[in-house]
Amino acid sequence: QKEVEQDPGPLSVPEGAIVSLNCTYSNSAFQYFMWYRQYSRKGPELLMYTYSSGNKEDGRFTAQVDKSSKYISLFIRDSQPSDSATYLCAMYSNDYKLSFGAGTTVTVRA
Amino acid sequence: DAMVIQNPRYQVTQFGKPVTLSCSQTLNHNVMYWYQQKSSQAPKLLFHYYDKDFNNEADTPDNFQSRRPNTSFCFLDIRSPGLGDAAMYLCATSRGQGTLDTQYFGPGTRLTVL
């Protein structure tokens, strides 16, 4: 079993729709959770970072963590074509090693 | 403006022919990482340097080596590439190894092995 599971999609939504992405994990030592965005032919860039259960908002993006269920989500409101990318969840335990999900590819249709 | 630079962006090599990938950073970060990312898979950490201290992941094949001659540069050497080594290779840097030390990624080098 992989430590971090993420549905690869692909996910295709119309412009303006809400995009919902999620990951599950098996290692209860994971305490810090991130979402990275990776555009085609580019490296991942950090989008959101959270370390507690609950919601964190940043503009159109909301990260949600439920440690009791070992489940994290990313919501993108009012999605734009420029949001088309692969979204990777990632998490730390207490060391430096990031454990990534495989990424979900999102296409927002104009 | 680029902070983590990787060269070349695309590399084609022949089976068994050594290849070197390059990473440089303008962030003056202490830590540099090399990841391998195959299609539709999670990035996999190969090794990292904290300053000059080299840390190899247990499952990184011996075929993969790395050098960090100074703070700014780090190289990935693949001594005898096999077809299974075709992947995107990502370099990342971070100021430290704390959980609040964000990793900044370069654009990657896509390696093709013929």
mmCIF file with all atom_site columns, C-alpha atoms in Angstrom:
data_model
loop_
_atom_site.group_PDB
_atom_site.id
_atom_site.type_symbol
_atom_site.label_atom_id
_atom_site.label_alt_id
_atom_site.label_comp_id
_atom_site.label_asym_id
_atom_site.label_entity_id
_atom_site.label_seq_id
_atom_site.pdbx_PDB_ins_code
_atom_site.Cartn_x
_atom_site.Cartn_y
_atom_site.Cartn_z
_atom_site.occupancy
_atom_site.B_iso_or_equiv
_atom_site.pdbx_formal_charge
_atom_site.auth_seq_id
_atom_site.auth_comp_id
_atom_site.auth_asym_id
_atom_site.auth_atom_id
_atom_site.pdbx_PDB_model_num
ATOM 1   C CA . GLN A 1 1   ? 0.000   0.000  0.000   1.00 0.00 ? 1   GLN A CA 1
ATOM 2   C CA . LYS A 1 2   ? 1.299   3.432  -0.926  1.00 0.00 ? 2   LYS A CA 1
ATOM 3   C CA . GLU A 1 3   ? 1.719   5.901  1.909   1.00 0.00 ? 3   GLU A CA 1
ATOM 4   C CA . VAL A 1 4   ? -0.190  8.565  -0.019  1.00 0.00 ? 4   VAL A CA 1
ATOM 5   C CA . GLU A 1 5   ? -3.023  7.764  -2.414  1.00 0.00 ? 5   GLU A CA 1
ATOM 6   C CA . GLN A 1 6   ? -4.309  10.291 -4.925  1.00 0.00 ? 6   GLN A CA 1
ATOM 7   C CA . ASP A 1 7   ? -6.739  9.712  -7.769  1.00 0.00 ? 7   ASP A CA 1
ATOM 8   C CA . PRO A 1 8   ? -4.846  10.602 -10.979 1.00 0.00 ? 8   PRO A CA 1
ATOM 9   C CA . GLY A 1 9   ? -7.979  11.733 -12.793 1.00 0.00 ? 9   GLY A CA 1
ATOM 10  C CA . PRO A 1 10  ? -7.966  13.293 -15.289 1.00 0.00 ? 10  PRO A CA 1
ATOM 11  C CA . LEU A 1 11  ? -10.552 15.785 -14.147 1.00 0.00 ? 11  LEU A CA 1
ATOM 12  C CA . SER A 1 12  ? -12.224 18.094 -16.681 1.00 0.00 ? 12  SER A CA 1
ATOM 13  C CA . VAL A 1 13  ? -14.514 20.903 -15.529 1.00 0.00 ? 13  VAL A CA 1
ATOM 14  C CA . PRO A 1 14  ? -16.090 23.979 -17.153 1.00 0.00 ? 14  PRO A CA 1
ATOM 15  C CA . GLU A 1 15  ? -14.777 27.409 -16.288 1.00 0.00 ? 15  GLU A CA 1
ATOM 16  C CA . GLY A 1 16  ? -16.300 28.701 -13.058 1.00 0.00 ? 16  GLY A CA 1
ATOM 17  C CA . ALA A 1 17  ? -16.904 25.268 -11.552 1.00 0.00 ? 17  ALA A CA 1
ATOM 18  C CA . ILE A 1 18  ? -15.575 24.138 -8.189  1.00 0.00 ? 18  ILE A CA 1
ATOM 19  C CA . VAL A 1 19  ? -12.683 21.695 -8.445  1.00 0.00 ? 19  VAL A CA 1
ATOM 20  C CA . SER A 1 20  ? -12.418 19.157 -5.654  1.00 0.00 ? 20  SER A CA 1
ATOM 21  C CA . LEU A 1 21  ? -9.205  17.187 -5.157  1.00 0.00 ? 21  LEU A CA 1
ATOM 22  C CA . ASN A 1 22  ? -8.302  14.812 -2.387  1.00 0.00 ? 22  ASN A CA 1
ATOM 23  C CA . CYS A 1 23  ? -5.693  12.486 -0.978  1.00 0.00 ? 23  CYS A CA 1
ATOM 24  C CA . THR A 1 24  ? -5.705  9.780  1.653   1.00 0.00 ? 24  THR A CA 1
ATOM 25  C CA . TYR A 1 25  ? -2.723  8.654  3.642   1.00 0.00 ? 25  TYR A CA 1
ATOM 26  C CA . SER A 1 26  ? -1.841  5.749  5.850   1.00 0.00 ? 26  SER A CA 1
ATOM 27  C CA . ASN A 1 27  ? 0.985   7.090  8.032   1.00 0.00 ? 27  ASN A CA 1
ATOM 28  C CA . SER A 1 28  ? -0.458  8.697  11.152  1.00 0.00 ? 28  SER A CA 1
ATOM 29  C CA . ALA A 1 29  ? 2.928   10.383 11.741  1.00 0.00 ? 29  ALA A CA 1
ATOM 30  C CA . PHE A 1 30  ? 2.218   12.826 8.911   1.00 0.00 ? 30  PHE A CA 1
ATOM 31  C CA . GLN A 1 31  ? 1.633   16.207 10.499  1.00 0.00 ? 31  GLN A CA 1
ATOM 32  C CA . TYR A 1 32  ? 2.266   18.765 7.752   1.00 0.00 ? 32  TYR A CA 1
ATOM 33  C CA . PHE A 1 33  ? 0.320   18.857 4.526   1.00 0.00 ? 33  PHE A CA 1
ATOM 34  C CA . MET A 1 34  ? 0.933   20.635 1.272   1.00 0.00 ? 34  MET A CA 1
ATOM 35  C CA . TRP A 1 35  ? -0.540  21.031 -2.152  1.00 0.00 ? 35  TRP A CA 1
ATOM 36  C CA . TYR A 1 36  ? 1.757   21.638 -5.085  1.00 0.00 ? 36  TYR A CA 1
ATOM 37  C CA . ARG A 1 37  ? 0.701   22.739 -8.556  1.00 0.00 ? 37  ARG A CA 1
ATOM 38  C CA . GLN A 1 38  ? 2.682   21.502 -11.555 1.00 0.00 ? 38  GLN A CA 1
ATOM 39  C CA . TYR A 1 39  ? 2.136   23.025 -14.966 1.00 0.00 ? 39  TYR A CA 1
ATOM 40  C CA . SER A 1 40  ? 3.089   21.026 -18.016 1.00 0.00 ? 40  SER A CA 1
ATOM 41  C CA . ARG A 1 41  ? 6.880   20.852 -18.455 1.00 0.00 ? 41  ARG A CA 1
ATOM 42  C CA . LYS A 1 42  ? 7.469   22.756 -15.225 1.00 0.00 ? 42  LYS A CA 1
ATOM 43  C CA . GLY A 1 43  ? 8.491   21.799 -11.703 1.00 0.00 ? 43  GLY A CA 1
ATOM 44  C CA . PRO A 1 44  ? 5.999   21.686 -8.820  1.00 0.00 ? 44  PRO A CA 1
ATOM 45  C CA . GLU A 1 45  ? 5.305   24.962 -7.006  1.00 0.00 ? 45  GLU A CA 1
ATOM 46  C CA . LEU A 1 46  ? 3.910   25.210 -3.504  1.00 0.00 ? 46  LEU A CA 1
ATOM 47  C CA . LEU A 1 47  ? 0.279   26.276 -3.444  1.00 0.00 ? 47  LEU A CA 1
ATOM 48  C CA . MET A 1 48  ? -0.953  25.657 0.101   1.00 0.00 ? 48  MET A CA 1
ATOM 49  C CA . TYR A 1 49  ? 0.595   24.529 3.384   1.00 0.00 ? 49  TYR A CA 1
ATOM 50  C CA . THR A 1 50  ? -1.265  23.498 6.509   1.00 0.00 ? 50  THR A CA 1
ATOM 51  C CA . TYR A 1 51  ? -0.424  21.609 9.662   1.00 0.00 ? 51  TYR A CA 1
ATOM 52  C CA . SER A 1 52  ? -3.648  21.315 11.558  1.00 0.00 ? 52  SER A CA 1
ATOM 53  C CA . SER A 1 53  ? -7.024  19.783 11.016  1.00 0.00 ? 53  SER A CA 1
ATOM 54  C CA . GLY A 1 54  ? -9.585  22.168 9.616   1.00 0.00 ? 54  GLY A CA 1
ATOM 55  C CA . ASN A 1 55  ? -9.758  24.578 6.722   1.00 0.00 ? 55  ASN A CA 1
ATOM 56  C CA . LYS A 1 56  ? -7.288  27.096 5.368   1.00 0.00 ? 56  LYS A CA 1
ATOM 57  C CA . GLU A 1 57  ? -8.272  29.600 2.695   1.00 0.00 ? 57  GLU A CA 1
ATOM 58  C CA . ASP A 1 58  ? -6.105  31.533 0.281   1.00 0.00 ? 58  ASP A CA 1
ATOM 59  C CA . GLY A 1 59  ? -8.070  33.393 -2.336  1.00 0.00 ? 59  GLY A CA 1
ATOM 60  C CA . ARG A 1 60  ? -9.933  30.892 -4.473  1.00 0.00 ? 60  ARG A CA 1
ATOM 61  C CA . PHE A 1 61  ? -8.161  27.957 -2.844  1.00 0.00 ? 61  PHE A CA 1
ATOM 62  C CA . THR A 1 62  ? -9.219  26.097 0.307   1.00 0.00 ? 62  THR A CA 1
ATOM 63  C CA . ALA A 1 63  ? -7.174  23.308 1.857   1.00 0.00 ? 63  ALA A CA 1
ATOM 64  C CA . GLN A 1 64  ? -8.930  20.975 4.244   1.00 0.00 ? 64  GLN A CA 1
ATOM 65  C CA . VAL A 1 65  ? -7.334  18.433 6.565   1.00 0.00 ? 65  VAL A CA 1
ATOM 66  C CA . ASP A 1 66  ? -9.078  15.703 8.526   1.00 0.00 ? 66  ASP A CA 1
ATOM 67  C CA . LYS A 1 67  ? -6.418  13.898 10.525  1.00 0.00 ? 67  LYS A CA 1
ATOM 68  C CA . SER A 1 68  ? -8.885  11.534 12.150  1.00 0.00 ? 68  SER A CA 1
ATOM 69  C CA . SER A 1 69  ? -9.831  10.191 8.712   1.00 0.00 ? 69  SER A CA 1
ATOM 70  C CA . LYS A 1 70  ? -6.335  10.658 7.223   1.00 0.00 ? 70  LYS A CA 1
ATOM 71  C CA . TYR A 1 71  ? -7.885  12.632 4.406   1.00 0.00 ? 71  TYR A CA 1
ATOM 72  C CA . ILE A 1 72  ? -6.939  15.958 2.862   1.00 0.00 ? 72  ILE A CA 1
ATOM 73  C CA . SER A 1 73  ? -8.700  18.026 0.207   1.00 0.00 ? 73  SER A CA 1
ATOM 74  C CA . LEU A 1 74  ? -8.101  21.007 -2.008  1.00 0.00 ? 74  LEU A CA 1
ATOM 75  C CA . PHE A 1 75  ? -10.980 23.042 -3.399  1.00 0.00 ? 75  PHE A CA 1
ATOM 76  C CA . ILE A 1 76  ? -10.628 25.560 -6.193  1.00 0.00 ? 76  ILE A CA 1
ATOM 77  C CA . ARG A 1 77  ? -13.548 27.969 -6.483  1.00 0.00 ? 77  ARG A CA 1
ATOM 78  C CA . ASP A 1 78  ? -14.453 29.847 -9.664  1.00 0.00 ? 78  ASP A CA 1
ATOM 79  C CA . SER A 1 79  ? -11.959 27.747 -11.611 1.00 0.00 ? 79  SER A CA 1
ATOM 80  C CA . GLN A 1 80  ? -10.126 29.373 -14.529 1.00 0.00 ? 80  GLN A CA 1
ATOM 81  C CA . PRO A 1 81  ? -8.405  27.868 -17.576 1.00 0.00 ? 81  PRO A CA 1
ATOM 82  C CA . SER A 1 82  ? -5.127  28.996 -15.991 1.00 0.00 ? 82  SER A CA 1
ATOM 83  C CA . ASP A 1 83  ? -5.811  26.516 -13.170 1.00 0.00 ? 83  ASP A CA 1
ATOM 84  C CA . SER A 1 84  ? -5.305  23.657 -15.638 1.00 0.00 ? 84  SER A CA 1
ATOM 85  C CA . ALA A 1 85  ? -2.360  21.731 -14.198 1.00 0.00 ? 85  ALA A CA 1
ATOM 86  C CA . THR A 1 86  ? -1.455  18.665 -12.201 1.00 0.00 ? 86  THR A CA 1
ATOM 87  C CA . TYR A 1 87  ? -2.036  19.027 -8.475  1.00 0.00 ? 87  TYR A CA 1
ATOM 88  C CA . LEU A 1 88  ? 0.091   16.965 -6.106  1.00 0.00 ? 88  LEU A CA 1
ATOM 89  C CA . CYS A 1 89  ? -0.541  16.513 -2.441  1.00 0.00 ? 89  CYS A CA 1
ATOM 90  C CA . ALA A 1 90  ? 2.527   16.117 -0.241  1.00 0.00 ? 90  ALA A CA 1
ATOM 91  C CA . MET A 1 91  ? 3.141   15.595 3.428   1.00 0.00 ? 91  MET A CA 1
ATOM 92  C CA . TYR A 1 92  ? 5.854   15.443 6.061   1.00 0.00 ? 92  TYR A CA 1
ATOM 93  C CA . SER A 1 93  ? 6.157   13.498 9.242   1.00 0.00 ? 93  SER A CA 1
ATOM 94  C CA . ASN A 1 94  ? 8.866   14.873 11.521  1.00 0.00 ? 94  ASN A CA 1
ATOM 95  C CA . ASP A 1 95  ? 11.743  14.645 9.084   1.00 0.00 ? 95  ASP A CA 1
ATOM 96  C CA . TYR A 1 96  ? 12.610  16.410 5.898   1.00 0.00 ? 96  TYR A CA 1
ATOM 97  C CA . LYS A 1 97  ? 11.199  13.810 3.524   1.00 0.00 ? 97  LYS A CA 1
ATOM 98  C CA . LEU A 1 98  ? 8.211   14.833 1.471   1.00 0.00 ? 98  LEU A CA 1
ATOM 99  C CA . SER A 1 99  ? 5.844   12.014 0.572   1.00 0.00 ? 99  SER A CA 1
ATOM 100 C CA . PHE A 1 100 ? 3.951   12.898 -2.575  1.00 0.00 ? 100 PHE A CA 1
ATOM 101 C CA . GLY A 1 101 ? 0.761   11.661 -4.124  1.00 0.00 ? 101 GLY A CA 1
ATOM 102 C CA . ALA A 1 102 ? 0.896   10.787 -7.813  1.00 0.00 ? 102 ALA A CA 1
ATOM 103 C CA . GLY A 1 103 ? -0.964  13.957 -8.780  1.00 0.00 ? 103 GLY A CA 1
ATOM 104 C CA . THR A 1 104 ? -4.375  14.713 -10.298 1.00 0.00 ? 104 THR A CA 1
ATOM 105 C CA . THR A 1 105 ? -4.461  16.307 -13.739 1.00 0.00 ? 105 THR A CA 1
ATOM 106 C CA . VAL A 1 106 ? -7.093  19.034 -14.006 1.00 0.00 ? 106 VAL A CA 1
ATOM 107 C CA . THR A 1 107 ? -8.357  20.699 -17.161 1.00 0.00 ? 107 THR A CA 1
ATOM 108 C CA . VAL A 1 108 ? -10.613 23.751 -16.905 1.00 0.00 ? 108 VAL A CA 1
ATOM 109 C CA . ARG A 1 109 ? -12.505 24.254 -20.157 1.00 0.00 ? 109 ARG A CA 1
ATOM 110 C CA . ALA A 1 110 ? -13.166 27.839 -21.299 1.00 0.00 ? 110 ALA A CA 1
ATOM 111 C CA . ASP B 2 1   ? 14.419  35.781 -11.951 1.00 0.00 ? 1   ASP B CA 1
ATOM 112 C CA . ALA B 2 2   ? 14.634  31.981 -11.995 1.00 0.00 ? 2   ALA B CA 1
ATOM 113 C CA . MET B 2 3   ? 15.626  30.582 -8.608  1.00 0.00 ? 3   MET B CA 1
ATOM 114 C CA . VAL B 2 4   ? 16.275  26.905 -9.366  1.00 0.00 ? 4   VAL B CA 1
ATOM 115 C CA . ILE B 2 5   ? 17.673  26.290 -12.812 1.00 0.00 ? 5   ILE B CA 1
ATOM 116 C CA . GLN B 2 6   ? 18.077  22.930 -14.476 1.00 0.00 ? 6   GLN B CA 1
ATOM 117 C CA . ASN B 2 7   ? 20.066  22.169 -17.601 1.00 0.00 ? 7   ASN B CA 1
ATOM 118 C CA . PRO B 2 8   ? 19.399  20.795 -20.030 1.00 0.00 ? 8   PRO B CA 1
ATOM 119 C CA . ARG B 2 9   ? 15.600  20.796 -20.068 1.00 0.00 ? 9   ARG B CA 1
ATOM 120 C CA . TYR B 2 10  ? 15.595  17.787 -22.379 1.00 0.00 ? 10  TYR B CA 1
ATOM 121 C CA . GLN B 2 11  ? 18.317  15.166 -22.578 1.00 0.00 ? 11  GLN B CA 1
ATOM 122 C CA . VAL B 2 12  ? 18.493  12.205 -24.917 1.00 0.00 ? 12  VAL B CA 1
ATOM 123 C CA . THR B 2 13  ? 21.081  9.536  -24.279 1.00 0.00 ? 13  THR B CA 1
ATOM 124 C CA . GLN B 2 14  ? 21.797  6.049  -25.437 1.00 0.00 ? 14  GLN B CA 1
ATOM 125 C CA . PHE B 2 15  ? 21.423  2.933  -23.362 1.00 0.00 ? 15  PHE B CA 1
ATOM 126 C CA . GLY B 2 16  ? 24.521  2.638  -21.187 1.00 0.00 ? 16  GLY B CA 1
ATOM 127 C CA . LYS B 2 17  ? 25.999  6.027  -22.109 1.00 0.00 ? 17  LYS B CA 1
ATOM 128 C CA . PRO B 2 18  ? 26.765  8.144  -19.015 1.00 0.00 ? 18  PRO B CA 1
ATOM 129 C CA . VAL B 2 19  ? 24.828  11.337 -18.626 1.00 0.00 ? 19  VAL B CA 1
ATOM 130 C CA . THR B 2 20  ? 25.064  14.312 -16.252 1.00 0.00 ? 20  THR B CA 1
ATOM 131 C CA . LEU B 2 21  ? 22.201  16.603 -15.312 1.00 0.00 ? 21  LEU B CA 1
ATOM 132 C CA . SER B 2 22  ? 22.835  19.996 -13.800 1.00 0.00 ? 22  SER B CA 1
ATOM 133 C CA . CYS B 2 23  ? 21.057  22.090 -11.182 1.00 0.00 ? 23  CYS B CA 1
ATOM 134 C CA . SER B 2 24  ? 21.923  25.547 -9.935  1.00 0.00 ? 24  SER B CA 1
ATOM 135 C CA . GLN B 2 25  ? 20.224  27.850 -7.445  1.00 0.00 ? 25  GLN B CA 1
ATOM 136 C CA . THR B 2 26  ? 20.279  31.541 -6.672  1.00 0.00 ? 26  THR B CA 1
ATOM 137 C CA . LEU B 2 27  ? 18.574  31.175 -3.287  1.00 0.00 ? 27  LEU B CA 1
ATOM 138 C CA . ASN B 2 28  ? 21.734  30.329 -1.305  1.00 0.00 ? 28  ASN B CA 1
ATOM 139 C CA . HIS B 2 29  ? 19.846  27.418 0.245   1.00 0.00 ? 29  HIS B CA 1
ATOM 140 C CA . ASN B 2 30  ? 21.656  24.828 2.313   1.00 0.00 ? 30  ASN B CA 1
ATOM 141 C CA . VAL B 2 31  ? 19.784  21.797 1.056   1.00 0.00 ? 31  VAL B CA 1
ATOM 142 C CA . MET B 2 32  ? 19.559  20.483 -2.473  1.00 0.00 ? 32  MET B CA 1
ATOM 143 C CA . TYR B 2 33  ? 17.484  17.463 -3.499  1.00 0.00 ? 33  TYR B CA 1
ATOM 144 C CA . TRP B 2 34  ? 17.181  15.248 -6.562  1.00 0.00 ? 34  TRP B CA 1
ATOM 145 C CA . TYR B 2 35  ? 13.878  13.575 -7.353  1.00 0.00 ? 35  TYR B CA 1
ATOM 146 C CA . GLN B 2 36  ? 12.907  11.167 -10.106 1.00 0.00 ? 36  GLN B CA 1
ATOM 147 C CA . GLN B 2 37  ? 9.370   11.513 -11.456 1.00 0.00 ? 37  GLN B CA 1
ATOM 148 C CA . LYS B 2 38  ? 8.035   8.957  -13.904 1.00 0.00 ? 38  LYS B CA 1
ATOM 149 C CA . SER B 2 39  ? 4.882   9.550  -15.896 1.00 0.00 ? 39  SER B CA 1
ATOM 150 C CA . SER B 2 40  ? 1.775   9.779  -13.706 1.00 0.00 ? 40  SER B CA 1
ATOM 151 C CA . GLN B 2 41  ? 3.779   8.854  -10.612 1.00 0.00 ? 41  GLN B CA 1
ATOM 152 C CA . ALA B 2 42  ? 4.778   10.704 -7.478  1.00 0.00 ? 42  ALA B CA 1
ATOM 153 C CA . PRO B 2 43  ? 8.219   12.295 -7.366  1.00 0.00 ? 43  PRO B CA 1
ATOM 154 C CA . LYS B 2 44  ? 10.652  9.917  -5.695  1.00 0.00 ? 44  LYS B CA 1
ATOM 155 C CA . LEU B 2 45  ? 13.545  11.274 -3.654  1.00 0.00 ? 45  LEU B CA 1
ATOM 156 C CA . LEU B 2 46  ? 16.893  9.907  -4.825  1.00 0.00 ? 46  LEU B CA 1
ATOM 157 C CA . PHE B 2 47  ? 19.252  11.789 -2.499  1.00 0.00 ? 47  PHE B CA 1
ATOM 158 C CA . HIS B 2 48  ? 19.961  15.161 -1.007  1.00 0.00 ? 48  HIS B CA 1
ATOM 159 C CA . TYR B 2 49  ? 22.800  17.316 0.264   1.00 0.00 ? 49  TYR B CA 1
ATOM 160 C CA . TYR B 2 50  ? 22.745  19.359 3.432   1.00 0.00 ? 50  TYR B CA 1
ATOM 161 C CA . ASP B 2 51  ? 25.662  21.641 2.695   1.00 0.00 ? 51  ASP B CA 1
ATOM 162 C CA . LYS B 2 52  ? 28.352  19.093 1.793   1.00 0.00 ? 52  LYS B CA 1
ATOM 163 C CA . ASP B 2 53  ? 26.778  16.198 3.649   1.00 0.00 ? 53  ASP B CA 1
ATOM 164 C CA . PHE B 2 54  ? 25.432  13.662 1.192   1.00 0.00 ? 54  PHE B CA 1
ATOM 165 C CA . ASN B 2 55  ? 22.384  11.564 2.079   1.00 0.00 ? 55  ASN B CA 1
ATOM 166 C CA . ASN B 2 56  ? 21.432  8.694  -0.166  1.00 0.00 ? 56  ASN B CA 1
ATOM 167 C CA . GLU B 2 57  ? 17.977  7.103  -0.027  1.00 0.00 ? 57  GLU B CA 1
ATOM 168 C CA . ALA B 2 58  ? 18.184  3.400  0.729   1.00 0.00 ? 58  ALA B CA 1
ATOM 169 C CA . ASP B 2 59  ? 16.483  2.338  -2.487  1.00 0.00 ? 59  ASP B CA 1
ATOM 170 C CA . THR B 2 60  ? 18.404  4.624  -4.853  1.00 0.00 ? 60  THR B CA 1
ATOM 171 C CA . PRO B 2 61  ? 20.261  2.444  -7.356  1.00 0.00 ? 61  PRO B CA 1
ATOM 172 C CA . ASP B 2 62  ? 24.071  2.585  -7.351  1.00 0.00 ? 62  ASP B CA 1
ATOM 173 C CA . ASN B 2 63  ? 23.830  3.729  -10.961 1.00 0.00 ? 63  ASN B CA 1
ATOM 174 C CA . PHE B 2 64  ? 22.878  7.178  -9.658  1.00 0.00 ? 64  PHE B CA 1
ATOM 175 C CA . GLN B 2 65  ? 25.527  9.442  -8.186  1.00 0.00 ? 65  GLN B CA 1
ATOM 176 C CA . SER B 2 66  ? 25.615  13.087 -7.225  1.00 0.00 ? 66  SER B CA 1
ATOM 177 C CA . ARG B 2 67  ? 28.127  15.867 -6.737  1.00 0.00 ? 67  ARG B CA 1
ATOM 178 C CA . ARG B 2 68  ? 27.822  19.245 -5.080  1.00 0.00 ? 68  ARG B CA 1
ATOM 179 C CA . PRO B 2 69  ? 30.995  21.213 -5.744  1.00 0.00 ? 69  PRO B CA 1
ATOM 180 C CA . ASN B 2 70  ? 29.668  24.393 -4.111  1.00 0.00 ? 70  ASN B CA 1
ATOM 181 C CA . THR B 2 71  ? 26.511  25.871 -2.583  1.00 0.00 ? 71  THR B CA 1
ATOM 182 C CA . SER B 2 72  ? 25.026  26.873 -5.903  1.00 0.00 ? 72  SER B CA 1
ATOM 183 C CA . PHE B 2 73  ? 25.493  23.773 -8.015  1.00 0.00 ? 73  PHE B CA 1
ATOM 184 C CA . CYS B 2 74  ? 24.509  20.137 -7.793  1.00 0.00 ? 74  CYS B CA 1
ATOM 185 C CA . PHE B 2 75  ? 24.889  17.425 -10.423 1.00 0.00 ? 75  PHE B CA 1
ATOM 186 C CA . LEU B 2 76  ? 23.160  14.113 -11.007 1.00 0.00 ? 76  LEU B CA 1
ATOM 187 C CA . ASP B 2 77  ? 25.292  11.508 -12.759 1.00 0.00 ? 77  ASP B CA 1
ATOM 188 C CA . ILE B 2 78  ? 23.721  8.395  -14.236 1.00 0.00 ? 78  ILE B CA 1
ATOM 189 C CA . ARG B 2 79  ? 26.593  6.064  -14.949 1.00 0.00 ? 79  ARG B CA 1
ATOM 190 C CA . SER B 2 80  ? 24.890  3.560  -17.218 1.00 0.00 ? 80  SER B CA 1
ATOM 191 C CA . PRO B 2 81  ? 21.348  4.632  -18.063 1.00 0.00 ? 81  PRO B CA 1
ATOM 192 C CA . GLY B 2 82  ? 18.834  1.918  -18.688 1.00 0.00 ? 82  GLY B CA 1
ATOM 193 C CA . LEU B 2 83  ? 15.461  2.200  -20.381 1.00 0.00 ? 83  LEU B CA 1
ATOM 194 C CA . GLY B 2 84  ? 13.851  2.257  -16.938 1.00 0.00 ? 84  GLY B CA 1
ATOM 195 C CA . ASP B 2 85  ? 15.711  5.447  -16.061 1.00 0.00 ? 85  ASP B CA 1
ATOM 196 C CA . ALA B 2 86  ? 13.738  7.496  -18.563 1.00 0.00 ? 86  ALA B CA 1
ATOM 197 C CA . ALA B 2 87  ? 11.909  10.036 -16.420 1.00 0.00 ? 87  ALA B CA 1
ATOM 198 C CA . MET B 2 88  ? 11.673  13.678 -15.381 1.00 0.00 ? 88  MET B CA 1
ATOM 199 C CA . TYR B 2 89  ? 14.454  14.567 -12.938 1.00 0.00 ? 89  TYR B CA 1
ATOM 200 C CA . LEU B 2 90  ? 13.582  17.350 -10.560 1.00 0.00 ? 90  LEU B CA 1
ATOM 201 C CA . CYS B 2 91  ? 16.004  19.371 -8.485  1.00 0.00 ? 91  CYS B CA 1
ATOM 202 C CA . ALA B 2 92  ? 14.718  21.154 -5.401  1.00 0.00 ? 92  ALA B CA 1
ATOM 203 C CA . THR B 2 93  ? 16.242  23.341 -2.723  1.00 0.00 ? 93  THR B CA 1
ATOM 204 C CA . SER B 2 94  ? 15.286  24.407 0.778   1.00 0.00 ? 94  SER B CA 1
ATOM 205 C CA . ARG B 2 95  ? 16.817  26.701 3.351   1.00 0.00 ? 95  ARG B CA 1
ATOM 206 C CA . GLY B 2 96  ? 16.905  23.975 5.976   1.00 0.00 ? 96  GLY B CA 1
ATOM 207 C CA . GLN B 2 97  ? 15.306  20.649 6.768   1.00 0.00 ? 97  GLN B CA 1
ATOM 208 C CA . GLY B 2 98  ? 12.644  21.840 9.128   1.00 0.00 ? 98  GLY B CA 1
ATOM 209 C CA . THR B 2 99  ? 9.040   21.169 8.349   1.00 0.00 ? 99  THR B CA 1
ATOM 210 C CA . LEU B 2 100 ? 8.486   24.858 7.615   1.00 0.00 ? 100 LEU B CA 1
ATOM 211 C CA . ASP B 2 101 ? 11.337  24.953 5.097   1.00 0.00 ? 101 ASP B CA 1
ATOM 212 C CA . THR B 2 102 ? 9.579   24.988 1.761   1.00 0.00 ? 102 THR B CA 1
ATOM 213 C CA . GLN B 2 103 ? 11.128  23.049 -1.071  1.00 0.00 ? 103 GLN B CA 1
ATOM 214 C CA . TYR B 2 104 ? 11.504  25.058 -4.278  1.00 0.00 ? 104 TYR B CA 1
ATOM 215 C CA . PHE B 2 105 ? 11.605  23.028 -7.449  1.00 0.00 ? 105 PHE B CA 1
ATOM 216 C CA . GLY B 2 106 ? 13.314  23.597 -10.745 1.00 0.00 ? 106 GLY B CA 1
ATOM 217 C CA . PRO B 2 107 ? 11.551  23.000 -14.070 1.00 0.00 ? 107 PRO B CA 1
ATOM 218 C CA . GLY B 2 108 ? 13.022  19.530 -14.422 1.00 0.00 ? 108 GLY B CA 1
ATOM 219 C CA . THR B 2 109 ? 15.087  17.708 -17.022 1.00 0.00 ? 109 THR B CA 1
ATOM 220 C CA . ARG B 2 110 ? 13.259  15.154 -19.111 1.00 0.00 ? 110 ARG B CA 1
ATOM 221 C CA . LEU B 2 111 ? 15.580  12.243 -19.842 1.00 0.00 ? 111 LEU B CA 1
ATOM 222 C CA . THR B 2 112 ? 14.985  9.943  -22.788 1.00 0.00 ? 112 THR B CA 1
ATOM 223 C CA . VAL B 2 113 ? 17.017  6.734  -23.087 1.00 0.00 ? 113 VAL B CA 1
ATOM 224 C CA . LEU B 2 114 ? 17.219  5.161  -26.540 1.00 0.00 ? 114 LEU B CA 1
#
